[in-house]
Short mmCIF file of C-alpha atoms in Angstrom, two decimals:
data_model
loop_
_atom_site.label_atom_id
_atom_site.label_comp_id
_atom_site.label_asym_id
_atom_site.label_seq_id
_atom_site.Cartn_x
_atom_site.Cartn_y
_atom_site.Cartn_z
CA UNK A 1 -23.32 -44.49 5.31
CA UNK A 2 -20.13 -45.37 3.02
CA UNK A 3 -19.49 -48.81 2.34
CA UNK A 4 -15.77 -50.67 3.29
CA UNK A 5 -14.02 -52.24 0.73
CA UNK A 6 -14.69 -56.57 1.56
CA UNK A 7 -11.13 -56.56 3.13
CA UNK A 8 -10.88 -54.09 5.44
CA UNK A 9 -15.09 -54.80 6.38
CA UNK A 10 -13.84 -58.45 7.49
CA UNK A 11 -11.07 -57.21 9.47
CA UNK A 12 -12.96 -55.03 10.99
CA UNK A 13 -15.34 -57.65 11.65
CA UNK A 14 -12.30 -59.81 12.58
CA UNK A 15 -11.74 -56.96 15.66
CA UNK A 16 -14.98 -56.24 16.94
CA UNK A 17 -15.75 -60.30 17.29
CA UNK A 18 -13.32 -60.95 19.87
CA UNK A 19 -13.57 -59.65 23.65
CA UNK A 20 -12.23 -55.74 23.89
CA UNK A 21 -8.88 -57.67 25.70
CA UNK A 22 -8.24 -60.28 22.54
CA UNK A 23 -8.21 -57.13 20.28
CA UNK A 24 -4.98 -55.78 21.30
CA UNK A 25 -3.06 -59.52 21.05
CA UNK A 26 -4.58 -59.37 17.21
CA UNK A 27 -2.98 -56.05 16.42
CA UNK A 28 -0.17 -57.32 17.77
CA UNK A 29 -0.65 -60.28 15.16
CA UNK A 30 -1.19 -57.60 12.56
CA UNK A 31 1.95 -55.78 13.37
CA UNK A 32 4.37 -58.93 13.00
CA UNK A 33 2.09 -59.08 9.02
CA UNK A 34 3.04 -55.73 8.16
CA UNK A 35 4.65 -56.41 4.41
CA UNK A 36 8.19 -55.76 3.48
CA UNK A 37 8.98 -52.82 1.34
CA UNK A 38 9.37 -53.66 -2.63
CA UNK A 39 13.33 -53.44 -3.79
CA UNK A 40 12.05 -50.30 -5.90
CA UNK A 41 10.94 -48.73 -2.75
CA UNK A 42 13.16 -49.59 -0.37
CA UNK A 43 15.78 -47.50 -0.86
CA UNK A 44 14.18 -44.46 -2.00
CA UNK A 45 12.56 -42.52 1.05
CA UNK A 46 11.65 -39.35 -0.97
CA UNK A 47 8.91 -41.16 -2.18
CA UNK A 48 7.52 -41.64 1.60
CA UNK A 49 5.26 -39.36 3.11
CA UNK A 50 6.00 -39.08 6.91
CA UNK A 51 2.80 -39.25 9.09
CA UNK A 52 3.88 -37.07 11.70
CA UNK A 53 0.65 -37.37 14.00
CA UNK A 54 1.71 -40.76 14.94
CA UNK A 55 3.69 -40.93 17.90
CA UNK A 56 6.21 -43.16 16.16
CA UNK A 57 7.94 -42.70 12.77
CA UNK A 58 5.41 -44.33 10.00
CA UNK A 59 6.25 -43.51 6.30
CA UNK A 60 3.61 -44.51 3.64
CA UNK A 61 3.58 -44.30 -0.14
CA UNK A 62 0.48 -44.29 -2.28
CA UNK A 63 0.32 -45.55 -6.15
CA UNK A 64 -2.57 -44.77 -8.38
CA UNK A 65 -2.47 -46.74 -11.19
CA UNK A 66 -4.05 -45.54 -14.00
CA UNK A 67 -5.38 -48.80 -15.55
CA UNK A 68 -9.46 -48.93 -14.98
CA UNK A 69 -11.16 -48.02 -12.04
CA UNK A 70 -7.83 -46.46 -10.88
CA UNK A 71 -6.34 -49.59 -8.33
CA UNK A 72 -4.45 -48.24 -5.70
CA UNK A 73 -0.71 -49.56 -4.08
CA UNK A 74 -0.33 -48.74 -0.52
CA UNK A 75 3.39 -49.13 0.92
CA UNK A 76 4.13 -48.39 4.61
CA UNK A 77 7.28 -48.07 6.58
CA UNK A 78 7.46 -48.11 10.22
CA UNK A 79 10.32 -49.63 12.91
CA UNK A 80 9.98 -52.87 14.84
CA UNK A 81 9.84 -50.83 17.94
CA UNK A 82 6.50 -49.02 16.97
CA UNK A 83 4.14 -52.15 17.24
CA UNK A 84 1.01 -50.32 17.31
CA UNK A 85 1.42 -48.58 14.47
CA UNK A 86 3.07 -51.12 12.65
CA UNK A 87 -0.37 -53.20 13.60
CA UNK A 88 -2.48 -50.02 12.03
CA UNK A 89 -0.62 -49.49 8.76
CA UNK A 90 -0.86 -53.42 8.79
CA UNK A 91 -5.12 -53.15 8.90
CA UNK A 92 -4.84 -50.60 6.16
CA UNK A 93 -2.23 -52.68 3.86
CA UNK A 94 -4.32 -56.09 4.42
CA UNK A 95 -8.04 -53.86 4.12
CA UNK A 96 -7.28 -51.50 1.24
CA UNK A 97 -3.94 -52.47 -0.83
CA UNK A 98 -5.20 -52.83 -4.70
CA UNK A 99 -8.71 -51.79 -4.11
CA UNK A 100 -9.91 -49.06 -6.26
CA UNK A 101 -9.10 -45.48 -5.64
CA UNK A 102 -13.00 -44.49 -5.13
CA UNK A 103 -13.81 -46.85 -3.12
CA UNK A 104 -10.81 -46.11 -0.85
CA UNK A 105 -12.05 -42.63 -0.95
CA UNK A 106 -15.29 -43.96 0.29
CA UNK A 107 -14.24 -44.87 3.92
CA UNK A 108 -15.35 -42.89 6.41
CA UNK A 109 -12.53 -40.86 7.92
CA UNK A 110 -12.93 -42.29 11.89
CA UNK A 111 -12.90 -46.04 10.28
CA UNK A 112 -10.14 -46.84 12.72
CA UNK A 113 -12.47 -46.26 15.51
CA UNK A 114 -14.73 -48.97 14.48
CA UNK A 115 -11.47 -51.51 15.34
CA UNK A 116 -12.68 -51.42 18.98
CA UNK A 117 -9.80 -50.02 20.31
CA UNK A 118 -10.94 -46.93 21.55
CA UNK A 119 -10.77 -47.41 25.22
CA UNK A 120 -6.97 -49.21 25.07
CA UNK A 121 -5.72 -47.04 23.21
CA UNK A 122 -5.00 -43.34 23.64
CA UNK A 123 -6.58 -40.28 22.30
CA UNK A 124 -3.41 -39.30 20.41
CA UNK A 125 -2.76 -42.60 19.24
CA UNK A 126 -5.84 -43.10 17.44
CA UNK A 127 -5.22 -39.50 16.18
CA UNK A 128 -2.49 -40.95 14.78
CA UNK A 129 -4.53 -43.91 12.74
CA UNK A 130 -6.92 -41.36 11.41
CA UNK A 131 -4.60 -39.19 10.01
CA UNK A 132 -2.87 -42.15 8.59
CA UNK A 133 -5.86 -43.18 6.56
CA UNK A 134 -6.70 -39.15 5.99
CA UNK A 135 -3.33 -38.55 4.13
CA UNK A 136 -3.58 -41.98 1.93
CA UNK A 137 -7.15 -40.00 0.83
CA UNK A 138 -5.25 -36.89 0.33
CA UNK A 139 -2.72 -37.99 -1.77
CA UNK A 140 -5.20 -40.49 -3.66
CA UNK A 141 -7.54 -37.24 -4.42
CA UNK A 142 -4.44 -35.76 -5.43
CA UNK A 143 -3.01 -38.40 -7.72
CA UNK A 144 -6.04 -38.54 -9.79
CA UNK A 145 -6.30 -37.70 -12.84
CA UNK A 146 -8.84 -34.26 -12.79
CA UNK B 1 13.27 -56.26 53.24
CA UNK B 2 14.09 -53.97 50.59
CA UNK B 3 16.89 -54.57 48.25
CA UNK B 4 20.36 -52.83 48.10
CA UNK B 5 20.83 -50.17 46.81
CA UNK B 6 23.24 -49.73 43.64
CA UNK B 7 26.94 -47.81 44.87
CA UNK B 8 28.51 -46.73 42.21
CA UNK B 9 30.37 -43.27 41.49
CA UNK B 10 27.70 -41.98 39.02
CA UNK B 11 24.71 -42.85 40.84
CA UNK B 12 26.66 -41.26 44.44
CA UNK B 13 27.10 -38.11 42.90
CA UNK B 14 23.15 -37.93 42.86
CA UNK B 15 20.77 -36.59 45.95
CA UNK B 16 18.82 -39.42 46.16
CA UNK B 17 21.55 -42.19 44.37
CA UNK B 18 18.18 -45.16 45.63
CA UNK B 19 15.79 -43.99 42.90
CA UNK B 20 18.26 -45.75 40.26
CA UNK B 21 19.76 -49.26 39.31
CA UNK B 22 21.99 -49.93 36.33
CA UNK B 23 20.93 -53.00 33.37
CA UNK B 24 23.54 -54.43 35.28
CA UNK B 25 21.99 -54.53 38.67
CA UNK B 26 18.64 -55.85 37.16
CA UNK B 27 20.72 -58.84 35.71
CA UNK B 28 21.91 -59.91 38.74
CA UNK B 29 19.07 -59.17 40.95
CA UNK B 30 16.20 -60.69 38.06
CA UNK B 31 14.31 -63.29 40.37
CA UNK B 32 15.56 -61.71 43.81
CA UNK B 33 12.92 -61.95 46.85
CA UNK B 34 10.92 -58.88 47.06
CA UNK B 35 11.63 -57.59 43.48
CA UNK B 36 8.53 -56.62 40.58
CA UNK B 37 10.46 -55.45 37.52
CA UNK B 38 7.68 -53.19 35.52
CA UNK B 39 7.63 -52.29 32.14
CA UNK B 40 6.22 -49.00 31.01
CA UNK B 41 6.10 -48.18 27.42
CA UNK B 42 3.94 -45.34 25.39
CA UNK B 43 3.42 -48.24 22.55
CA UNK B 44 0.89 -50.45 24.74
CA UNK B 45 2.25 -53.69 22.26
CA UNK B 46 6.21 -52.81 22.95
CA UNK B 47 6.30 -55.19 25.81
CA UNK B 48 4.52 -58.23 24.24
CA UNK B 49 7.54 -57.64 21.57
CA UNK B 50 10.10 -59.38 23.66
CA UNK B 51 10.53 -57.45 27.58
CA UNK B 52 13.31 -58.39 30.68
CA UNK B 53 12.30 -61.36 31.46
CA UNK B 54 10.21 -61.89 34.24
CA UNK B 55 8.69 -58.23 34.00
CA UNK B 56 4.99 -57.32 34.22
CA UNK B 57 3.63 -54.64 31.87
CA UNK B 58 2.20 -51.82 33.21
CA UNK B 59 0.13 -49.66 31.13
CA UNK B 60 -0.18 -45.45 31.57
CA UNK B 61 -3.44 -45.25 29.88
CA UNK B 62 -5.51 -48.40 30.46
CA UNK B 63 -4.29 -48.84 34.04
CA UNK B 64 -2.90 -45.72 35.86
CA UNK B 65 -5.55 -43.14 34.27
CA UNK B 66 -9.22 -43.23 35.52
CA UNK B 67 -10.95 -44.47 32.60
CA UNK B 68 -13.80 -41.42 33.02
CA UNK B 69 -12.13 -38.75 35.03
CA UNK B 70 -8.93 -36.93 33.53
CA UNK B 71 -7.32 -38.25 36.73
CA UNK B 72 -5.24 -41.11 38.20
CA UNK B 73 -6.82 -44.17 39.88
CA UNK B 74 -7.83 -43.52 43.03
CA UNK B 75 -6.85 -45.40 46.24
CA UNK B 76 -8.53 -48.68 45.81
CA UNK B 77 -7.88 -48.89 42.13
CA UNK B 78 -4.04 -48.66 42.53
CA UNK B 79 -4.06 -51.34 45.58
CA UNK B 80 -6.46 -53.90 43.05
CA UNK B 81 -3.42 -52.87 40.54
CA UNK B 82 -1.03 -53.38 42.53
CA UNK B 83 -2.44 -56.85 44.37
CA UNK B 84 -3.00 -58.09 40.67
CA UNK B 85 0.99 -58.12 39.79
CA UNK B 86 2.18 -59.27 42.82
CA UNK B 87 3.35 -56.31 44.66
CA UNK B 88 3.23 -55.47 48.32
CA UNK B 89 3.92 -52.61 50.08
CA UNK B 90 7.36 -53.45 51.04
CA UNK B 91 8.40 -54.32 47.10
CA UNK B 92 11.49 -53.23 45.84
CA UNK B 93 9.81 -52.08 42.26
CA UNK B 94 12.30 -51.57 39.16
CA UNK B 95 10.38 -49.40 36.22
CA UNK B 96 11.90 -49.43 32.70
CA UNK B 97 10.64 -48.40 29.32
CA UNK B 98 10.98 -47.31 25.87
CA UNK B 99 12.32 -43.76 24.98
CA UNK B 100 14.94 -42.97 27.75
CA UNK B 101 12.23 -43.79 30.05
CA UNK B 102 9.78 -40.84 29.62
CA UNK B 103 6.78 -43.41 30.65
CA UNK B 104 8.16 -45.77 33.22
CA UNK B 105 9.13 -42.02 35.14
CA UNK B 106 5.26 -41.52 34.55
CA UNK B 107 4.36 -44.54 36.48
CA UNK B 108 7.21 -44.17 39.02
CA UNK B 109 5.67 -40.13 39.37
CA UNK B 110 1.95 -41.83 39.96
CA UNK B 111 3.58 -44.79 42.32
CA UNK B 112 5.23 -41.55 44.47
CA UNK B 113 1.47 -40.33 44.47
CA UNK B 114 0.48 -43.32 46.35
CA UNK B 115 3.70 -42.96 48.63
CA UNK B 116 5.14 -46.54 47.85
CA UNK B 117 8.56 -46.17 49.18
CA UNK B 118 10.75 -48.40 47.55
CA UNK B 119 10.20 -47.51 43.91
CA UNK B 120 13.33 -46.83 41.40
CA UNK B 121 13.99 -46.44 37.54
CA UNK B 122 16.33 -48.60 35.41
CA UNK B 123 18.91 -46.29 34.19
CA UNK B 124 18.73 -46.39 30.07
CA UNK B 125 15.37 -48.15 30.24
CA UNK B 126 14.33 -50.89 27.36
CA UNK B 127 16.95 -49.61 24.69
CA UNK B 128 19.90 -49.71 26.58
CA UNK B 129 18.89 -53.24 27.84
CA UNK B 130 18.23 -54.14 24.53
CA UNK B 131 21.71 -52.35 22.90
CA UNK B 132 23.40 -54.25 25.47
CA UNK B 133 22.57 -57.74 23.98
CA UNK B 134 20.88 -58.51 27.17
CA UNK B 135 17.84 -61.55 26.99
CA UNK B 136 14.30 -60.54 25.99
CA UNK B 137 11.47 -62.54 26.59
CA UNK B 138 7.94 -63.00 25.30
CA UNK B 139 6.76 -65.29 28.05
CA UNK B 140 4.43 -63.71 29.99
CA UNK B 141 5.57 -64.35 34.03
CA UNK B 142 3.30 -66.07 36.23
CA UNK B 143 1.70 -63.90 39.05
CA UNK B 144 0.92 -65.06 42.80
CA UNK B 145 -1.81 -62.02 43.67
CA UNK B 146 -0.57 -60.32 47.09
CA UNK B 147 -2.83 -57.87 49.26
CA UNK B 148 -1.92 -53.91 49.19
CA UNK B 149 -3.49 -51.81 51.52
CA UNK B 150 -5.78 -49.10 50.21
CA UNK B 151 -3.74 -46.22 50.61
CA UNK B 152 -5.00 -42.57 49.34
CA UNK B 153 -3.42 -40.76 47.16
CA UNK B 154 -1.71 -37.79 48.12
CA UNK B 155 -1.68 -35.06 45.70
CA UNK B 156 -0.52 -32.45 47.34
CA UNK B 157 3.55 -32.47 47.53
CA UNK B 158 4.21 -33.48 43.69
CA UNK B 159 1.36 -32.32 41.76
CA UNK B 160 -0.07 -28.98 40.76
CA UNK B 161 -3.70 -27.98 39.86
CA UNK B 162 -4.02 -25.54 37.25
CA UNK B 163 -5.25 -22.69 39.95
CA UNK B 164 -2.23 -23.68 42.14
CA UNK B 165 0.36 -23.18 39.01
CA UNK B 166 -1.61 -19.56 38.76
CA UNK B 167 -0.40 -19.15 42.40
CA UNK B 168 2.49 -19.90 41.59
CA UNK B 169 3.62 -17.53 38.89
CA UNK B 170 6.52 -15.56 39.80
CA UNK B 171 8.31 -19.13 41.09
CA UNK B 172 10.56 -21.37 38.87
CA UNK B 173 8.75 -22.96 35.81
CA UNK B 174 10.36 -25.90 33.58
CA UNK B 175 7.73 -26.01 30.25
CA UNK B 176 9.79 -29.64 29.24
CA UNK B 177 7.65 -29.69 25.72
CA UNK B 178 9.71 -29.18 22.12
CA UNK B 179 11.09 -25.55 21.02
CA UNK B 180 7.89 -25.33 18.82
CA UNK B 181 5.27 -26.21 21.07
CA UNK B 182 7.19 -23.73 23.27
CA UNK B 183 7.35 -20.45 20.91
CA UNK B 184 3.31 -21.62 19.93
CA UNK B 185 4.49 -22.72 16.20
CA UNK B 186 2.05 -24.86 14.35
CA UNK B 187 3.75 -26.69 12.55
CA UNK B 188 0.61 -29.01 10.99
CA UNK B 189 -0.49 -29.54 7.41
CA UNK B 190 -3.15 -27.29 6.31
CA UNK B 191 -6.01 -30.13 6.60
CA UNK B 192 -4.60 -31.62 9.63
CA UNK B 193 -5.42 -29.36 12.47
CA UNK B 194 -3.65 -30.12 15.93
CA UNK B 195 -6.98 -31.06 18.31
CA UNK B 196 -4.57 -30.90 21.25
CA UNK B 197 -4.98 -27.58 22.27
CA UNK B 198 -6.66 -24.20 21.25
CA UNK B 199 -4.07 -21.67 21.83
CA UNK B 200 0.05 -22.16 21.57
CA UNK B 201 2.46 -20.84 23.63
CA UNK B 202 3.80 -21.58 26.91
CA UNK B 203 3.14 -20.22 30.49
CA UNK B 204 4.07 -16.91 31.33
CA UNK B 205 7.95 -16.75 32.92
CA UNK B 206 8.52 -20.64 32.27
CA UNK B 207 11.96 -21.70 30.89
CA UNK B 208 12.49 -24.17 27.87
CA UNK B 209 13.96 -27.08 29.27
CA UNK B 210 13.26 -30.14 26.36
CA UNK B 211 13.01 -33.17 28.90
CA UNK B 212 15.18 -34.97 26.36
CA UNK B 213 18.07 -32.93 27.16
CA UNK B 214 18.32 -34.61 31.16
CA UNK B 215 19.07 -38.13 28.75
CA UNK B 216 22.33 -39.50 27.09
CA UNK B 217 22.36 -40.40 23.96
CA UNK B 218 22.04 -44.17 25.36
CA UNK B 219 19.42 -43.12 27.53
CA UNK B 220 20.67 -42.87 30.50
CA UNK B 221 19.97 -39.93 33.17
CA UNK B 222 23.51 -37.14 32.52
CA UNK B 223 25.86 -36.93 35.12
CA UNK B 224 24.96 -34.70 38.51
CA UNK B 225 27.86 -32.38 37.10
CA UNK B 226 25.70 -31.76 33.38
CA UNK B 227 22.57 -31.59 34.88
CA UNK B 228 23.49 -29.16 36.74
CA UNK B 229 24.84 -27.17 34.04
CA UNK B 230 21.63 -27.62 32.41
CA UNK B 231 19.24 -26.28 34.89
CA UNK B 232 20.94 -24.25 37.59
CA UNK B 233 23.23 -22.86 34.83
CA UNK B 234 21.36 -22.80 32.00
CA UNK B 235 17.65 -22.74 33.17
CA UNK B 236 18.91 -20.29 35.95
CA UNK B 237 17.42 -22.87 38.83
CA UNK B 238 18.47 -22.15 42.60
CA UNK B 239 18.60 -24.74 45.39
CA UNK B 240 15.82 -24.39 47.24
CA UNK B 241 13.74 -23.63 44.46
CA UNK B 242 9.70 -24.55 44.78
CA UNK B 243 9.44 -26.23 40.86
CA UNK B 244 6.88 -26.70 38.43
CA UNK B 245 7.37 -29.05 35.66
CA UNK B 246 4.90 -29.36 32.80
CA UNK B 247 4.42 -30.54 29.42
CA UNK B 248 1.29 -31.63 27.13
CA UNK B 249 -0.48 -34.11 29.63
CA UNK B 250 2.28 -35.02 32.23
CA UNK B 251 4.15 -37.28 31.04
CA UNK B 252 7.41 -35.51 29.38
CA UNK B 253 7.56 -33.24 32.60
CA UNK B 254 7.26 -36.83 34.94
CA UNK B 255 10.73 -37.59 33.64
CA UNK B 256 11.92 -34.28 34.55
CA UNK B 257 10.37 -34.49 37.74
CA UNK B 258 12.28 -37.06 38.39
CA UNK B 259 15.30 -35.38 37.73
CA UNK B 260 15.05 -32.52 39.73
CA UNK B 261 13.60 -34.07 42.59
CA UNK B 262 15.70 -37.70 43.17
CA UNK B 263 18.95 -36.70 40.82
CA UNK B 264 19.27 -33.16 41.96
CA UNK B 265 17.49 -33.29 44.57
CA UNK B 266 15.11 -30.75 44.79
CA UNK B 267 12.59 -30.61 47.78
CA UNK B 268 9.35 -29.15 46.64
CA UNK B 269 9.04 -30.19 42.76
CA UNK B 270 5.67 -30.71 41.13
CA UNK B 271 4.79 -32.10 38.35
CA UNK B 272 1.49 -29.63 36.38
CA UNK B 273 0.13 -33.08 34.50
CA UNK B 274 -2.89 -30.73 33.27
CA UNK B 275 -0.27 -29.09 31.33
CA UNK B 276 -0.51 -27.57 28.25
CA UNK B 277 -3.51 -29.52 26.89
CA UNK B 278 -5.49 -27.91 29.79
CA UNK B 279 -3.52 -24.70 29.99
CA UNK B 280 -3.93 -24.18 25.90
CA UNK B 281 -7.29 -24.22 26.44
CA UNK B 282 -8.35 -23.01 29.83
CA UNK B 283 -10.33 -19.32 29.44
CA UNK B 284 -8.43 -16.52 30.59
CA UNK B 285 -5.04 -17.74 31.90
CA UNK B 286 -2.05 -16.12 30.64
CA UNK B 287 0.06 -16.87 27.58
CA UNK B 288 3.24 -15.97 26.40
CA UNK B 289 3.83 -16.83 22.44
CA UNK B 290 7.56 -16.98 20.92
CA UNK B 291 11.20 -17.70 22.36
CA UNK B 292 10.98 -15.09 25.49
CA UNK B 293 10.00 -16.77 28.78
CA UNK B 294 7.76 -13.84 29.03
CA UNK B 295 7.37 -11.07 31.82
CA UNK B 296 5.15 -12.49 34.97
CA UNK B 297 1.39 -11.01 34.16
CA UNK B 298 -0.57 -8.44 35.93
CA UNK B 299 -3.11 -10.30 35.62
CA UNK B 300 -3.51 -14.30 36.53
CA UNK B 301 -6.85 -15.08 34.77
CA UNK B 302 -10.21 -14.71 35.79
CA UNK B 303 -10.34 -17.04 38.84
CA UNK B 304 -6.59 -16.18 40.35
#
């Protein structure tokens, strides 16, 4: 069983600790963290890849660094009116921004369904989550150097 | 009892001009006797965002749908629902939402299942409320529980079963989904397989009708005049017409439901809320792939 980076293994601990109902109100929390894009991002959204399984539009960028152990920068876009997955790309950003590309790679793909949220939200949402954290693996894997 | 209905020279031009108020009617009627204001989004957190004030939340997935069953609540689940937000029988209930209120006609389509009689949509939904500068609030509104009467649902009149939608090839089909779930296009990333259904395609003889194209671009239902254009005209559509509506699980096809049953007026519409993600991967039922509507098959599928 793969190991989750500290961060994202205390908010996930952070979400399973409350009752099923106090989960949603704390991804709602999340979703008001979610950071602002960079000035060297902001206005460049060819560098965004569009997550189109999410119901709402989410854009995320991915920076491999190639200093040691390959740190990675995760930068996510998504509209005020798209809470939920504002709240998800905000778990990801708090869980996994600057840890190292393997261990990244490391996290199993259905991590979003250890959040707990499985019975509030819907099947295509959570679709949605996974295939967030599948295409920040993707592009990770692809960014490396072979 | 019930509250007045909205007059006004759009909403008149409509069959059934009760089923709608304006932003402007919920304004002046926000606190009135006898009136639960719902919110129904598809983003479960868009309502603790900022909502009309003095609306409840009502959720599609964790309150409307069985939590086992692919099915609604049943009887005594909708009157505990109900009961819990403070409506009665004899409520006057406004539903708005987010995206030109595709979910709040959802939960207006399941409320019709359960026959509650006074039940209308707020034209333009959240956005328009919001465009309009109107007040949002995050306080959540302070419910007296009431007693609803365990009423069973009646499918019959405004939903179809898959077997009855086999029946009923050869009769008027409105497939409300996107041009490319329509034609059977995949459209994913190699890597990122679509789970929703096995096959693409639409049902044999249905016409493309995108819900989206009932709603103004401020989200408001089109006029009785362009509607009509759209689906007697375009979608070829008779009065009289015995309708099936369906999309990927219901909820698309609820707004157009709604459309051709309360705005054109339509007698015998149903709403096919199995749709395609049952359809796409039911054994042996017909599919047609690409832009054709398709001829009506010989065959209906093994059971037909």
């Amino acid at each position: 069983m793969s190991q989750l980076p500290d961060a994202l293994n205390e908010i996930v601990e952070e979400f399973t600790e409350v009752p099923e109902a106090d989960r949603l109100e704390l991804l709602l929390e999340y979703s008001r963290e979610l950071p602002e894009l960079p000035a060297r991002l902001a206005d460049h959204p060819e560098l965004f890849e569009q997550v189109v399984e999410c119901q709402s539009p989410l854009f995320l960028a991915v920076e491999v660094s190639a200093e040691a152990n390959n740190p990675v920068g995760l930068f996510f876009s998504a509209p005020p009116e798209a809470p939920t997955t504002r709240g998800f790309a905000s778990v990801l950003a708090a869980g996994l921004d600057g840890a190292e590309a393997a261990a990244i790679l490391a996290v199993p793909d259905d991590m979003p369904h250890q959040l707990g949220l499985t019975r509030a939200l819907s099947p295509l949402r959570m679709r949605g989550m996974t295939a967030m954290l599948g295409r920040i693996k993707r592009q990770i894997s692809e960014q490396l150097p072979a | 009892m019930s509250l007045s209905v909205e007059s006004n020279e759009k909403y008149a031009a409509y069959a059934h001009p009760e089923r709608l108020v304006s932003t402007q009617w919920v304004a002046d009627n926000l606190g009135a006797e006898n009136l639960v204001v719902l919110e129904s989004d598809e983003d479960i957190l868009l309502y603790s965002t900022g909502h009309v004030p003095g609306a409840l939340k009502i959720d599609w997935h964790t309150e409307l749908n069985d939590e086992v069953t692919r099915d609604y609540v049943d009887g005594e689940g909708f009157a505990q629902l109900m009961a819990a937000k403070g409506i009665t029988r004899e409520s006057t209930v406004v539903i708005y939402g987010d995206k030109s209120n595709w979910w709040a006609a959802y939960a207006l389509w399941v409320f019709t299942l359960f026959g509650h009689e006074d039940v209308r949509l707020m034209d333009g939904g959240r956005d328009k409320w919001i465009a309009e500068g109107r007040e949002l609030s995050t306080e959540k509104p302070a419910v007296t529980a009431t007693e609803y009467p365990v009423i069973e649902r009646v499918d019959s009149e405004i939903r179809a079963f898959l077997p009855e939608v086999l029946k009923h090839l050869g009769n008027p089909l409105i497939d409300v989904r996107s041009a490319e779930e329509y034609t059977g296009e995949r459209t994913h990333m190699p890597n990122y397989p679509e789970e929703g259904a096995l096959r693409g395609g639409h049902i044999p003889t249905a016409a493309s009708v995108p819900w989206a194209k009932a709603a103004a671009e401020d989200g408001t239902f089109r006029s009785r005049g362009e509607l009509e254009a759209i689906y007697l005209d375009g979608a070829g559509l008779k009065p009289g017409d015995d309708v099936v509506a369906y999309c990927r699980i219901g909820e698309r096809s609820s707004h157009t439901w709604f459309v051709l049953k309360h705005l054109l007026g339509f007698e015998t519409v149903r709403n096919y809320d199995g749709s395609w993600t049952e359809w796409g991967n039911a054994v042996g039922v017909p599919i047609v792939r690409g832009e054709a509507a398709g001829e009506m098959p010989a065959q209906r599928g093994a059971r037909a």
